[in-house]
CSV table of C-alpha atoms in Angstrom, one decimal:
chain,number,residue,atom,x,y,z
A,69,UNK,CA,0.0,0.0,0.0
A,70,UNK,CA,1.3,3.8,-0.9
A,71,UNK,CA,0.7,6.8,0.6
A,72,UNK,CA,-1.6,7.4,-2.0
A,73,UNK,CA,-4.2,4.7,-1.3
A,74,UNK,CA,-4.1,0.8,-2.5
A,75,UNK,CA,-6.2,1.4,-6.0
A,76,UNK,CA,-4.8,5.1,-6.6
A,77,UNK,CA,-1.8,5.2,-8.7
A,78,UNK,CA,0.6,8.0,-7.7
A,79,UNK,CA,1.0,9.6,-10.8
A,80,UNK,CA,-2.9,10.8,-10.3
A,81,UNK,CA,-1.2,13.3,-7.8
A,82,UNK,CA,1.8,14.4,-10.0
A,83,UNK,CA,-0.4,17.9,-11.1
A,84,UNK,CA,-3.3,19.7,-10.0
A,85,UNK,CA,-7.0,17.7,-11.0
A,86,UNK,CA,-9.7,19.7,-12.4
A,87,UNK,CA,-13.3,18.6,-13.7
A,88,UNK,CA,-14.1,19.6,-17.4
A,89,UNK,CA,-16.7,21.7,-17.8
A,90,UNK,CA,-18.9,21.3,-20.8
A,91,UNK,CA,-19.3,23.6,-24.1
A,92,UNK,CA,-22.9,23.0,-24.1
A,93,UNK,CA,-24.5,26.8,-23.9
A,94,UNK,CA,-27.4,25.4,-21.7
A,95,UNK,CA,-25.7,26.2,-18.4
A,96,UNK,CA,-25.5,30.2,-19.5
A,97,UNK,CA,-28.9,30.1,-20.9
A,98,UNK,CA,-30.4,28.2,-17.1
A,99,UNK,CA,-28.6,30.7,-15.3
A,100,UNK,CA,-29.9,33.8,-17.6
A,101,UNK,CA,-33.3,32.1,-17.4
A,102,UNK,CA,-33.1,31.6,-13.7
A,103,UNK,CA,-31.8,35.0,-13.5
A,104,UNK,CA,-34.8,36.9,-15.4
A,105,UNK,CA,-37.4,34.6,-13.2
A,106,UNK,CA,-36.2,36.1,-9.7
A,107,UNK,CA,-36.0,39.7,-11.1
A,108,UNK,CA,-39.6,39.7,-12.5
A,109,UNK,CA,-40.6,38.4,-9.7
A,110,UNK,CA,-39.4,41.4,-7.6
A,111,UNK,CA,-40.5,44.1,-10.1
A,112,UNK,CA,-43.9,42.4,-10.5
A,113,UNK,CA,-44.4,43.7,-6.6
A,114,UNK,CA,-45.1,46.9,-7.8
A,115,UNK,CA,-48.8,47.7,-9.3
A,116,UNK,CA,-48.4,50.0,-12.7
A,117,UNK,CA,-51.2,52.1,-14.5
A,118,UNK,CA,-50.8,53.4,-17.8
A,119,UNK,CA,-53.2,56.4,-19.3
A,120,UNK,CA,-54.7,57.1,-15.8
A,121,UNK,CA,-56.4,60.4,-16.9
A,122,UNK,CA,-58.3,58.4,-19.8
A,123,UNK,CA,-61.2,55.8,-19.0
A,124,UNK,CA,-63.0,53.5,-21.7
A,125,UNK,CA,-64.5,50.3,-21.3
A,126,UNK,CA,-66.4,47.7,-23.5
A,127,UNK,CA,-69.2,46.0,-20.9
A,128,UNK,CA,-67.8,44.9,-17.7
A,129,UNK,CA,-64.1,45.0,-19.9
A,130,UNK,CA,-62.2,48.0,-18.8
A,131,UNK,CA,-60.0,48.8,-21.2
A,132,UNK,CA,-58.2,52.1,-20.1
A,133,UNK,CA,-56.8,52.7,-17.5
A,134,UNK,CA,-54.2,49.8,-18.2
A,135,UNK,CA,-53.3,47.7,-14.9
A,136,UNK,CA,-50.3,45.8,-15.2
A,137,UNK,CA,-47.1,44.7,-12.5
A,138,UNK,CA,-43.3,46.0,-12.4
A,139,UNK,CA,-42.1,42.5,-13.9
A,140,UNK,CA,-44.2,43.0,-17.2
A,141,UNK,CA,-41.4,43.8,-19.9
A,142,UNK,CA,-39.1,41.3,-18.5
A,143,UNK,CA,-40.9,38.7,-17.6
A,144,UNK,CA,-42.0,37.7,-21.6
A,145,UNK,CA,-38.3,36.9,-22.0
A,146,UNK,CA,-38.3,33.8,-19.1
A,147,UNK,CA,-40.5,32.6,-22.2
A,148,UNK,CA,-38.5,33.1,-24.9
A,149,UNK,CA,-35.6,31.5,-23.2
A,150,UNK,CA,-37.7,28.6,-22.2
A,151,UNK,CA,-38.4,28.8,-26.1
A,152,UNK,CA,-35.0,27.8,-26.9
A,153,UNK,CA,-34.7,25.4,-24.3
A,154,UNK,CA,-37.3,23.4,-25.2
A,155,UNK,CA,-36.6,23.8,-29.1
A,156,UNK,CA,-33.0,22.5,-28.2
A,157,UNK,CA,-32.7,20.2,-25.4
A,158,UNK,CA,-36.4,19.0,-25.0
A,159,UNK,CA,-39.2,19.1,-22.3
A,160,UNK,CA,-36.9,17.0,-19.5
A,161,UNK,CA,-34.3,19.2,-19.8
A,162,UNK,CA,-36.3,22.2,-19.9
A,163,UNK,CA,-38.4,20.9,-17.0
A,164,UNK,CA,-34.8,20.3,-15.0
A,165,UNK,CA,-34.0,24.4,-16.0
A,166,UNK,CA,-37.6,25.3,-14.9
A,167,UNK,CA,-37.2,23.6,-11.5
A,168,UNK,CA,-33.5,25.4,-10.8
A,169,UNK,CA,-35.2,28.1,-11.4
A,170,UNK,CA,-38.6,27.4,-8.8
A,171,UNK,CA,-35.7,26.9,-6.3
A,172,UNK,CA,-33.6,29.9,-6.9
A,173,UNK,CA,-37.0,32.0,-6.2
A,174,UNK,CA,-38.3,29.9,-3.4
A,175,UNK,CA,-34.5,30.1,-1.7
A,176,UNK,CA,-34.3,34.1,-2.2
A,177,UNK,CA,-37.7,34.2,-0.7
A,178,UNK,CA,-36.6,32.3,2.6
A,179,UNK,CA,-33.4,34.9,2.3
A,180,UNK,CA,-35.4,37.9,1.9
A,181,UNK,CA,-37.9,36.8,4.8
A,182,UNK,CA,-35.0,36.1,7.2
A,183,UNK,CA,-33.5,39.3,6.9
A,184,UNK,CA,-36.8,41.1,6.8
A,185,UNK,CA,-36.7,39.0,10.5
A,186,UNK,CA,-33.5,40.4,11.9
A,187,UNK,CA,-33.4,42.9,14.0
A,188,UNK,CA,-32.2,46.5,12.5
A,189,UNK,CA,-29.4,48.4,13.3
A,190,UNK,CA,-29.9,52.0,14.9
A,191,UNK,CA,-28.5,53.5,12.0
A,192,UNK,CA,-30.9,51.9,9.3
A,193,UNK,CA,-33.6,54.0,8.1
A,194,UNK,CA,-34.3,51.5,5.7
A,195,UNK,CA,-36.3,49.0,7.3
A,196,UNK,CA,-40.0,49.7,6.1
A,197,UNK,CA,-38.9,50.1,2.5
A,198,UNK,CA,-37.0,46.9,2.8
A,199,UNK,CA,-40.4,44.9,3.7
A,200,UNK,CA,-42.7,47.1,1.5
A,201,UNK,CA,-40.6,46.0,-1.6
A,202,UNK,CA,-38.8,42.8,-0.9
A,203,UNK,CA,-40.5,41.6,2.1
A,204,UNK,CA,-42.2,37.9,1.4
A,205,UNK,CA,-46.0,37.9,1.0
A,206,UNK,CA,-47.4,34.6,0.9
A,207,UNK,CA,-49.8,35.0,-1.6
A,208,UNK,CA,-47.2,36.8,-4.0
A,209,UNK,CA,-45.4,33.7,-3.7
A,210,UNK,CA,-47.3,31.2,-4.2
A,211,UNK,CA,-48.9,33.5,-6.9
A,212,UNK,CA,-45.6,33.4,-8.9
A,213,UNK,CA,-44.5,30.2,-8.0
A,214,UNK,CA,-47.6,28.5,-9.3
A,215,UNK,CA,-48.3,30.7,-12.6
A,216,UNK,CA,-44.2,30.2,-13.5
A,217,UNK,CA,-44.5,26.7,-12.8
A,218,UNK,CA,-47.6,25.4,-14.7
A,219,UNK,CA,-47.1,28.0,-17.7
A,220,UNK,CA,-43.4,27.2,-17.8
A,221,UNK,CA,-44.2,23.5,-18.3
A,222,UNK,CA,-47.1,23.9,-20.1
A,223,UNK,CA,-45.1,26.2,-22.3
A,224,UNK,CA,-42.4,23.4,-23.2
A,225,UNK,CA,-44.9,20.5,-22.8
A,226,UNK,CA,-47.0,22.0,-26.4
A,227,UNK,CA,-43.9,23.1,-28.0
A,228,UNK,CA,-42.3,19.7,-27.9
A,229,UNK,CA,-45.4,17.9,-29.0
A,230,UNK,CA,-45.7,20.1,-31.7
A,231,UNK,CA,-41.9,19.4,-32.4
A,232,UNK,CA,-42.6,15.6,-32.6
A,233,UNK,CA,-45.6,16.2,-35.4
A,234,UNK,CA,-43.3,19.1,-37.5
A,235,UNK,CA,-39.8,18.0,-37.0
A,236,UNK,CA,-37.7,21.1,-37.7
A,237,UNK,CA,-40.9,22.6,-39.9
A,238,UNK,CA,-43.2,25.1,-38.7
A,239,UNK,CA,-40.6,26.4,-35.7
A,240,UNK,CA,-42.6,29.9,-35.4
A,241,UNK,CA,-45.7,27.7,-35.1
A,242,UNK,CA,-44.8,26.2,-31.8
A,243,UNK,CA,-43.3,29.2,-30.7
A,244,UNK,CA,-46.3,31.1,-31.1
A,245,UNK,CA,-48.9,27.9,-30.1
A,246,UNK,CA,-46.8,27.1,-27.1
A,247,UNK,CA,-46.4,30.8,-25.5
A,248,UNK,CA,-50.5,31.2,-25.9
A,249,UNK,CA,-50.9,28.2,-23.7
A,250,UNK,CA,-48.2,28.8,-21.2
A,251,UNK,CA,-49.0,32.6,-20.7
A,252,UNK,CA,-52.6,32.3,-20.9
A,253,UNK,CA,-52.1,29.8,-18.0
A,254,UNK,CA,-49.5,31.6,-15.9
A,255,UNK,CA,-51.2,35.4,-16.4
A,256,UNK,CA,-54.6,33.6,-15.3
A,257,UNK,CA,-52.9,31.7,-11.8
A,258,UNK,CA,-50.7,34.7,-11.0
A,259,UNK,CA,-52.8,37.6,-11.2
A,260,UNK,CA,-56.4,35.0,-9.4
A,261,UNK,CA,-53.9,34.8,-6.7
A,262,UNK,CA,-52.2,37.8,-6.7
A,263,UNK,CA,-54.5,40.7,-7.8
A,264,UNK,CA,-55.5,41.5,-4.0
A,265,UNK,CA,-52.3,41.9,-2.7
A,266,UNK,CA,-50.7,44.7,-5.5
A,267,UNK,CA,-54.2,46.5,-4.9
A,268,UNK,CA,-56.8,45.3,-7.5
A,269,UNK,CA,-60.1,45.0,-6.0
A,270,UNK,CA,-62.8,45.4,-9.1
A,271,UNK,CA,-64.1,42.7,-11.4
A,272,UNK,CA,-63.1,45.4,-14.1
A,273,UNK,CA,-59.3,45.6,-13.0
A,274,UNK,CA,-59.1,42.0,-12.5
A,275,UNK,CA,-59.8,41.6,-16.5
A,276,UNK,CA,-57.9,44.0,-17.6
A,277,UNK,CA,-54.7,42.7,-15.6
A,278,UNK,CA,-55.2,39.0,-16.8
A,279,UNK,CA,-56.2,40.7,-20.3
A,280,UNK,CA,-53.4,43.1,-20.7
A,281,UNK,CA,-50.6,40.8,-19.1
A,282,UNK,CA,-51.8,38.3,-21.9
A,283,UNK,CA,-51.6,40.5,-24.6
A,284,UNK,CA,-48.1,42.0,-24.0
A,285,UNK,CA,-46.5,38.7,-23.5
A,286,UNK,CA,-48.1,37.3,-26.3
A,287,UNK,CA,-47.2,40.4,-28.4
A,288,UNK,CA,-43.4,40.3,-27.1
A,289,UNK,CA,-42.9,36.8,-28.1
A,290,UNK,CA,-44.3,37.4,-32.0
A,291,UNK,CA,-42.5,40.9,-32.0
A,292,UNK,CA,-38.9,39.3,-30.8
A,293,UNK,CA,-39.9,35.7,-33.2
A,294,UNK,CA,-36.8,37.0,-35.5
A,295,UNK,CA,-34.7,36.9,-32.6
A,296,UNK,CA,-35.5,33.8,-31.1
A,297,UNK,CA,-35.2,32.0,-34.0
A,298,UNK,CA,-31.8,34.0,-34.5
A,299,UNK,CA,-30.8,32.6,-30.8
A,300,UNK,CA,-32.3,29.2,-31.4
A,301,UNK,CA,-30.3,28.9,-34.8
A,302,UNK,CA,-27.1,29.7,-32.9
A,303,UNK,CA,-27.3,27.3,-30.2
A,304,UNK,CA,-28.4,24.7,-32.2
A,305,UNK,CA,-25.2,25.2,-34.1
A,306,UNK,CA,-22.9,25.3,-31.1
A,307,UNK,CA,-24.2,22.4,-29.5
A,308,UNK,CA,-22.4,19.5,-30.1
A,309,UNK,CA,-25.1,17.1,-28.8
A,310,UNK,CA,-28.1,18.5,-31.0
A,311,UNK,CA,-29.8,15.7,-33.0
């Protein structure tokens, strides 16, 4: 027996060891996805009204003012990343990415709530802004767990099965099909569970949120379609396991 071990030859040990990383880009684009999840989520803490002097509705539909979150012009691109994801790598590794990313959230929500917990310094004025923006609500949790999780899937789920009928055909199909049924889904859970909390208390504001968060996702992702197929193009290229 060596030093070393009985089944370890000693020339293991003659230089430093180091794991190899991969050149897949899915790593950059989880962490950019992850990334863009716990940021929305922040901004979408703050209620937004657009054209408050103007007021139209059609029936019980109000149209104008438009009632929206912080997290709205960020949060369509958690979609078109989970685009490429699932265009690329397929529904259980885009599943894998969407659950890194319901753990990142959930883990800065325990962070946020245990500092919210600890006791201020003299000096720190800061305290009731802390808790007013990043302070955890329970129903703004859940809320954004449960829409990012079921329209994140839901997302990938369609535009892999529509994959599996087209092939490589028809790619702004299931970009366009998929994001109708994951946003529809996610706008619909977040803002039933949510709406109460950033201060929307009418039948009318309640339709207009779901409405108009909808819409502008929906709009983003056919708007951007160059792009993503752009981004999808080159990561197909550079990844040497695509097939």
């Amino acid at each position: 027996m060596t030093e070393h071990g009985p089944n370890t030859s000693p020339a293991l040990f003659d230089h430093a060891a180091f794991a190899r990383v991969g050149r897949s880009p899915y790593t950059g684009i989880v962490v950019l996805f992850t990334a863009v999840l716990m940021i929305s989520n922040i901004s979408a803490t703050k209620g937004i009204a657009f054209f408050t002097d103007s007021e139209f509705a059609v029936g019980p539909l109000q149209i104008l003012p438009i009632i929206t979150d912080g997290g709205f012009f960020l949060f369509p691109l958690a979609y078109i990343l989970g685009d490429v994801l699932s265009e690329v790598y397929g529904f259980a590794a885009t599943r894998r990415a969407v659950l890194y990313g319901f753990g990142a959230v959930a883990l800065s929500a325990l962070c946020f709530w245990i500092t919210q917990q600890l006791p201020p310094a003299d000096f720190y004025e800061g305290q009731e802004s802390f808790e007013n923006v990043l302070g955890v609500v329970p129903r703004m949790l859940i809320a954004g767990l449960a829409g990012y999780a079921v329209g994140q899937l839901l997302n990938s789920y369609v535009l892999v099965r529509i994959k599996e009928r087209t092939r490589e055909k028809y790619l702004w199909a299931r970009l366009i099909g998929s994001t109708v049924v994951g946003e529809f889904a996610d706008t619909l859970i977040f803002c039933s569970i949510a709406a109460g909390v950033i201060g929307i208390t009418t039948w009318g504001d309640f339709v207009n949120f779901v409405i108009v968060g909808f819409l502008w996702k929906t709009l983003v992702e056919i708007v951007v379609l160059p792009v993503t197929y752009r981004v999808i193009a080159y990561v197909k290229k550079r990844e040497p396991s695509y097939a």
